[in-house]
mmCIF file of C-alpha atoms in Angstrom:
data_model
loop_
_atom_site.group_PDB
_atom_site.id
_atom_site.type_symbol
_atom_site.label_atom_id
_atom_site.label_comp_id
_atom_site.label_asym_id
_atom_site.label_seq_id
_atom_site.Cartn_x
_atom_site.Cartn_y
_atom_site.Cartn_z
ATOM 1 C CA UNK A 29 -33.014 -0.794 -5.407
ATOM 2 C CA UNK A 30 -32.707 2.014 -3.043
ATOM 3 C CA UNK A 31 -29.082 3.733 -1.716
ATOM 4 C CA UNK A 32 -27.780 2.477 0.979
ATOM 5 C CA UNK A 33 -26.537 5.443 3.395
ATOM 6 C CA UNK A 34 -23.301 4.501 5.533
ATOM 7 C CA UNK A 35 -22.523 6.589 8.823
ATOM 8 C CA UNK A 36 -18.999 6.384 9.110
ATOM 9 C CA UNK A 37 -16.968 6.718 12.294
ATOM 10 C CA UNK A 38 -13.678 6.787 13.396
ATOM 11 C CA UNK A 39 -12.158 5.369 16.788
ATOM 12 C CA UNK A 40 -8.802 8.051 16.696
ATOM 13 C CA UNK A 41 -9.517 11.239 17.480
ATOM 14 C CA UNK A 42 -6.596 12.575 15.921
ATOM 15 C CA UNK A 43 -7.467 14.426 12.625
ATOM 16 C CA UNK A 44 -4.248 12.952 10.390
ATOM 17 C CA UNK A 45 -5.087 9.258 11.963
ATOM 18 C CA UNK A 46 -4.774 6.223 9.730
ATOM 19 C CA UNK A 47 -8.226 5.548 10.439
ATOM 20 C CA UNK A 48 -9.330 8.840 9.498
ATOM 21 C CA UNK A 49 -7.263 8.795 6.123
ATOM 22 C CA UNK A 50 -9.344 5.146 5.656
ATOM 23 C CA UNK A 51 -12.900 6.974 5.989
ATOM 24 C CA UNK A 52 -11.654 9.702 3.465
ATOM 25 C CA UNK A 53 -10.651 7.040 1.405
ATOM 26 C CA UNK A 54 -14.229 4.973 1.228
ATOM 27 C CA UNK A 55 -15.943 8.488 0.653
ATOM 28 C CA UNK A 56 -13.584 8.490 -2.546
ATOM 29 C CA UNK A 57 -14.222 4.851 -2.985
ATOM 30 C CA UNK A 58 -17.961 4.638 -2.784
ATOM 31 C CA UNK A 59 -20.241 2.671 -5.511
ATOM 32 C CA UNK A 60 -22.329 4.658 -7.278
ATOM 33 C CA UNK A 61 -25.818 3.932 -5.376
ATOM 34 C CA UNK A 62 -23.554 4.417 -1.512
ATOM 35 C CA UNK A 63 -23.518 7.401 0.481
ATOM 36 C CA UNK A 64 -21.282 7.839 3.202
ATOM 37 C CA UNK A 65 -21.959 10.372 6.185
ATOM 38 C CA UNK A 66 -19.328 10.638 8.311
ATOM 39 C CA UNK A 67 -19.481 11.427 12.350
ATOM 40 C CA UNK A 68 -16.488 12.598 14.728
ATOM 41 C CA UNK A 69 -16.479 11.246 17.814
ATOM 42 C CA UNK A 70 -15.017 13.983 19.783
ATOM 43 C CA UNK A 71 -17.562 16.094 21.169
ATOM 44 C CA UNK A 72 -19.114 12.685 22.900
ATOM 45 C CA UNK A 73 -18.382 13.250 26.481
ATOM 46 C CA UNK A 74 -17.344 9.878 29.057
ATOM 47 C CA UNK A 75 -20.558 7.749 29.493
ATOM 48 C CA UNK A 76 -21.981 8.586 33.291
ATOM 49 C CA UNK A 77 -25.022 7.074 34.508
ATOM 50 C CA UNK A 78 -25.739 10.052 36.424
ATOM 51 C CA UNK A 79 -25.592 12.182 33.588
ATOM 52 C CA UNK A 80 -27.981 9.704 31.318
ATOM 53 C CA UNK A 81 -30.443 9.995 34.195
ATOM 54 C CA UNK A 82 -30.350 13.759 33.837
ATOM 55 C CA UNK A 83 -30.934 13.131 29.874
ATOM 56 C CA UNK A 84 -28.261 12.871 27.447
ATOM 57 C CA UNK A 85 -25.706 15.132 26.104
ATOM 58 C CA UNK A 86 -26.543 16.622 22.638
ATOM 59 C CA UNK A 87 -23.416 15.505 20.640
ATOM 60 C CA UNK A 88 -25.010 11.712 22.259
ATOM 61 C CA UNK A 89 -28.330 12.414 20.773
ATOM 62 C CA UNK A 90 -26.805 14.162 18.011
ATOM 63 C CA UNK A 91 -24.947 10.404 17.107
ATOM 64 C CA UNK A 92 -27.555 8.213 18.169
ATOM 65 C CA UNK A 93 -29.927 10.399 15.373
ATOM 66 C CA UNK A 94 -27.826 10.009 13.011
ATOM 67 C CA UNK A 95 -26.593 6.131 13.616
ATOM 68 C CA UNK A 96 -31.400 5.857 13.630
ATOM 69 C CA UNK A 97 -31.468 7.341 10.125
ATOM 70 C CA UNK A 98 -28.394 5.439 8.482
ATOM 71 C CA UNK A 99 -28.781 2.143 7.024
ATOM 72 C CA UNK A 100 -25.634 0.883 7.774
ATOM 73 C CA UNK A 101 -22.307 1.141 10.005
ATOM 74 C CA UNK A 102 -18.820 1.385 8.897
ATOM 75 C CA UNK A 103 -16.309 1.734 11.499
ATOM 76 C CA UNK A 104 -12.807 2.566 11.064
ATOM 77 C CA UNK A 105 -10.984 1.271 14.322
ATOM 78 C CA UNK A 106 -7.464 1.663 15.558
ATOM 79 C CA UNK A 107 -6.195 -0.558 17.979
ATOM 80 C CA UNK A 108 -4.685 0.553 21.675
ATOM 81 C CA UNK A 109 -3.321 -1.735 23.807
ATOM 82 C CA UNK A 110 -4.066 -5.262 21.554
ATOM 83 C CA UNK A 111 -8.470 -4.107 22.245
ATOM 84 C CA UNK A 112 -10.829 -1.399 21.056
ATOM 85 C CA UNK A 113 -9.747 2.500 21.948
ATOM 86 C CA UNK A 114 -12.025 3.819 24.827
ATOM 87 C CA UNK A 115 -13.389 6.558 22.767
ATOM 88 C CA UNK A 116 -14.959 3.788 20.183
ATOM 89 C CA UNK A 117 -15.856 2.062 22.901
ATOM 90 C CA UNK A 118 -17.170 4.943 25.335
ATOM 91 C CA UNK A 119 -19.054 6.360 21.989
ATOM 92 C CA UNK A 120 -20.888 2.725 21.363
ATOM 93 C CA UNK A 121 -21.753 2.582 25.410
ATOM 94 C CA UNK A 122 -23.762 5.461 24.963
ATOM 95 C CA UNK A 123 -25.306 4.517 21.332
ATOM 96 C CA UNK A 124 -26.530 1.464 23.440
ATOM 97 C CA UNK A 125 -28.487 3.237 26.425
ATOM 98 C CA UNK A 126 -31.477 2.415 26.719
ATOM 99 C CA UNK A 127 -30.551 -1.266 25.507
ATOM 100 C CA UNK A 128 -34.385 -1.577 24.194
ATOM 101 C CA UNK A 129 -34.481 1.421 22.460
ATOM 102 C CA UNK A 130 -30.967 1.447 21.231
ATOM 103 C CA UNK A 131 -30.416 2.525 17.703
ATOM 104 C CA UNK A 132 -27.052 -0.251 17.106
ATOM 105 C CA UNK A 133 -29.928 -3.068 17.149
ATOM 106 C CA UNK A 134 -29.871 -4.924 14.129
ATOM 107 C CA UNK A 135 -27.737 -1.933 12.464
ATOM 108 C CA UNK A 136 -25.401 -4.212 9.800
ATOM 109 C CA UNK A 137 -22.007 -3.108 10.258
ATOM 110 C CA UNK A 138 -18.335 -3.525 8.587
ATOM 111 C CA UNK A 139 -14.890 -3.019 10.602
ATOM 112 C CA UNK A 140 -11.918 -1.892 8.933
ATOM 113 C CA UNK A 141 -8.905 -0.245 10.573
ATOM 114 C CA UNK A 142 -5.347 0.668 10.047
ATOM 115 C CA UNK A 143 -1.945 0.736 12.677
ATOM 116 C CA UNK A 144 1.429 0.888 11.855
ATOM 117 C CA UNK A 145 2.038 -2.532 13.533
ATOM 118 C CA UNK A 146 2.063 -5.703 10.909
ATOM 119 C CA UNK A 147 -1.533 -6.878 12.250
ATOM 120 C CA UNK A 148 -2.844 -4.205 11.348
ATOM 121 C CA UNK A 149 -6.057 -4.352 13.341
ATOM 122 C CA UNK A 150 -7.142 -7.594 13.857
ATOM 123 C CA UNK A 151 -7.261 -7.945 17.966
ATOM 124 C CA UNK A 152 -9.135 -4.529 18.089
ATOM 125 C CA UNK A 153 -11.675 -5.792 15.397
ATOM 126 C CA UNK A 154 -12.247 -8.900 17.266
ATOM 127 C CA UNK A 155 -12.982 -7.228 20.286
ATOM 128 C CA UNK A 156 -15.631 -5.310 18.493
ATOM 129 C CA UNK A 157 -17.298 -8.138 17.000
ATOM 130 C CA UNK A 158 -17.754 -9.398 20.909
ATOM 131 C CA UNK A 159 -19.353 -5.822 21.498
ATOM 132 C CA UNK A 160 -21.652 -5.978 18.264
ATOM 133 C CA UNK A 161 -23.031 -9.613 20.164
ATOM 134 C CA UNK A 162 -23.828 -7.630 22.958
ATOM 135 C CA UNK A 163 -25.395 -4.459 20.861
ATOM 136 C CA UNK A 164 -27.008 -6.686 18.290
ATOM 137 C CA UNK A 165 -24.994 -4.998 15.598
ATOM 138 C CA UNK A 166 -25.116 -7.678 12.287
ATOM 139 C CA UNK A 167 -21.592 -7.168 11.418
ATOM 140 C CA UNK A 168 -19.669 -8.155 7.731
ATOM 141 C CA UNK A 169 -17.808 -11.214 8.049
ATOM 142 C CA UNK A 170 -16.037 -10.880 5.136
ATOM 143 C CA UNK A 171 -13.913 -9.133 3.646
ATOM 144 C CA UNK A 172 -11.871 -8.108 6.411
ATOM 145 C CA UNK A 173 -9.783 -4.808 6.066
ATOM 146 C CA UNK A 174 -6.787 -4.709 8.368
ATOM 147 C CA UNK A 175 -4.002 -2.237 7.365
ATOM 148 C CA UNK A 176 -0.553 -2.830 8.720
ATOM 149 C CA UNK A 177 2.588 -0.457 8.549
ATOM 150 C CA UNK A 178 -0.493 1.951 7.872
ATOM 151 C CA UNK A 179 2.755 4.966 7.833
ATOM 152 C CA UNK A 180 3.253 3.354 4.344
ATOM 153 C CA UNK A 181 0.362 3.634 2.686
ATOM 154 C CA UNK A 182 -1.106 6.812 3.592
ATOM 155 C CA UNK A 183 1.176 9.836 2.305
ATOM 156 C CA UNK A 184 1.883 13.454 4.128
ATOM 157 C CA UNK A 185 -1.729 14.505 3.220
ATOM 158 C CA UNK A 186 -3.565 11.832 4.639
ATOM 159 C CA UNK A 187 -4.489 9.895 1.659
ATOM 160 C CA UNK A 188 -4.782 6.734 1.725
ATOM 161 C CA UNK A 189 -2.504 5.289 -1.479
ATOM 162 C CA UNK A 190 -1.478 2.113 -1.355
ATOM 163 C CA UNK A 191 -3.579 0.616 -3.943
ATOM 164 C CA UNK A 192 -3.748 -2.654 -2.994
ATOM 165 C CA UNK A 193 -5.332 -1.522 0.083
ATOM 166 C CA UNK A 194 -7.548 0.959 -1.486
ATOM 167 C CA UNK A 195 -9.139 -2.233 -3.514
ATOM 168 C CA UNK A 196 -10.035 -3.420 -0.312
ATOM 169 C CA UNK A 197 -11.959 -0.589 1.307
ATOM 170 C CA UNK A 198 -13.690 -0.488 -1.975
ATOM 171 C CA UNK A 199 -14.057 -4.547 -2.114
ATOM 172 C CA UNK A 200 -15.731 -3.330 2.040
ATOM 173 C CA UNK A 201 -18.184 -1.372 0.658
ATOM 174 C CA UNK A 202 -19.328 -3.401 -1.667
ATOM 175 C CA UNK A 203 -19.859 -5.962 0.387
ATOM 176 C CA UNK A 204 -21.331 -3.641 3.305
ATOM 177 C CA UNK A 205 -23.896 -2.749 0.906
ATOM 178 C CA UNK A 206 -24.918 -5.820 -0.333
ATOM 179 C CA UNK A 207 -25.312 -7.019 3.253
ATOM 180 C CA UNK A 208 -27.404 -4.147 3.965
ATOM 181 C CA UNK A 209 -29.782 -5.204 1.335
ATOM 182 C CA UNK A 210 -29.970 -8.841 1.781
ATOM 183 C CA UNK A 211 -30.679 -7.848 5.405
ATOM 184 C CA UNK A 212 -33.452 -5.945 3.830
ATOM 185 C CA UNK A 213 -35.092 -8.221 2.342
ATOM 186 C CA UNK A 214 -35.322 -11.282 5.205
#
């Protein structure tokens, strides 16, 4: 069967984030017929309905292109305040403009993300698997990846390596791609 090609992005826009150091680990992690792209958030300005009537911003088209031409979605998502970080969130409001022509529709999806508190992710994640509803994003149910005291497993260089948790960002992207293709075929 074909690849399956993964855009990867990250809700932290801080280049040594735990989330980041998660991404660089699936790129490392990646089964043989998986390709992971990744995207930075950064350049995507606050969503404005003015400015979307005006036409969007390029680093907007520039993410919805690339989100169109990958077959799945792996999203690496700290959590702020117990819920999703605005700039995940601000990034998705604009992938979803126009709602009929959005490119999240039916995109399958996987959530993983690291803190340094013991739950790791989980509140954020949930929040994002209200926001895939919404989107139509066909998100993994399982396995889930949250990585608590995240300052433990990821060393001075940003690499992710605490074992146990690189099995399951591997065990992720196994399953994301499987998913993909059963998706594929219905």
């Amino acid at each position: 069967m074909n690849n399956v090609h993964i855009l990867g992005f990250s809700g932290s826009l801080r280049q040594s984030s735990y989330n980041r150091a998660l991404l660089r680990a699936a790129q490392e992690l990646l089964p043989e017929d998986v390709t992971l792209e990744l995207f930075d958030l950064d350049p995507i300005p606050l969503y404005n309905g003015d400015v979307e009537a005006r036409g969007f911003p390029e680093a907007v088209v520039a993410f919805k292109e690339r989100i169109a031409a990958a077959d799945a979605l792996l999203i690496a998502a700290p959590e702020y305040n117990y819920s999703i970080p605005g700039v995940l969130k601000n990034a998705i409001d604009w992938a979803s403009r126009p709602p009929d022509a959005s490119p999240l529709n039916g995109k399958p999806v996987a959530l993983m993300g690291a803190s340094v508190g013991l739950l790791g992710t989980a509140r954020s994640q949930y929040h994002l698997r209200q926001v895939c509803v919404f989107t139509n994003m066909l998100p993994l149910n399982r396995p889930e990846v949250f990585v608590g005291r995240a300052h433990e497993k990821v060393d001075a260089e940003g690499r992710l390596i605490d074992e146990s948790t690189r099995k399951h960002v591997k065990g992720l992207l196994e399953a994301l791609r499987d998913w993909t293709r059963k998706l594929r075929r219905e």
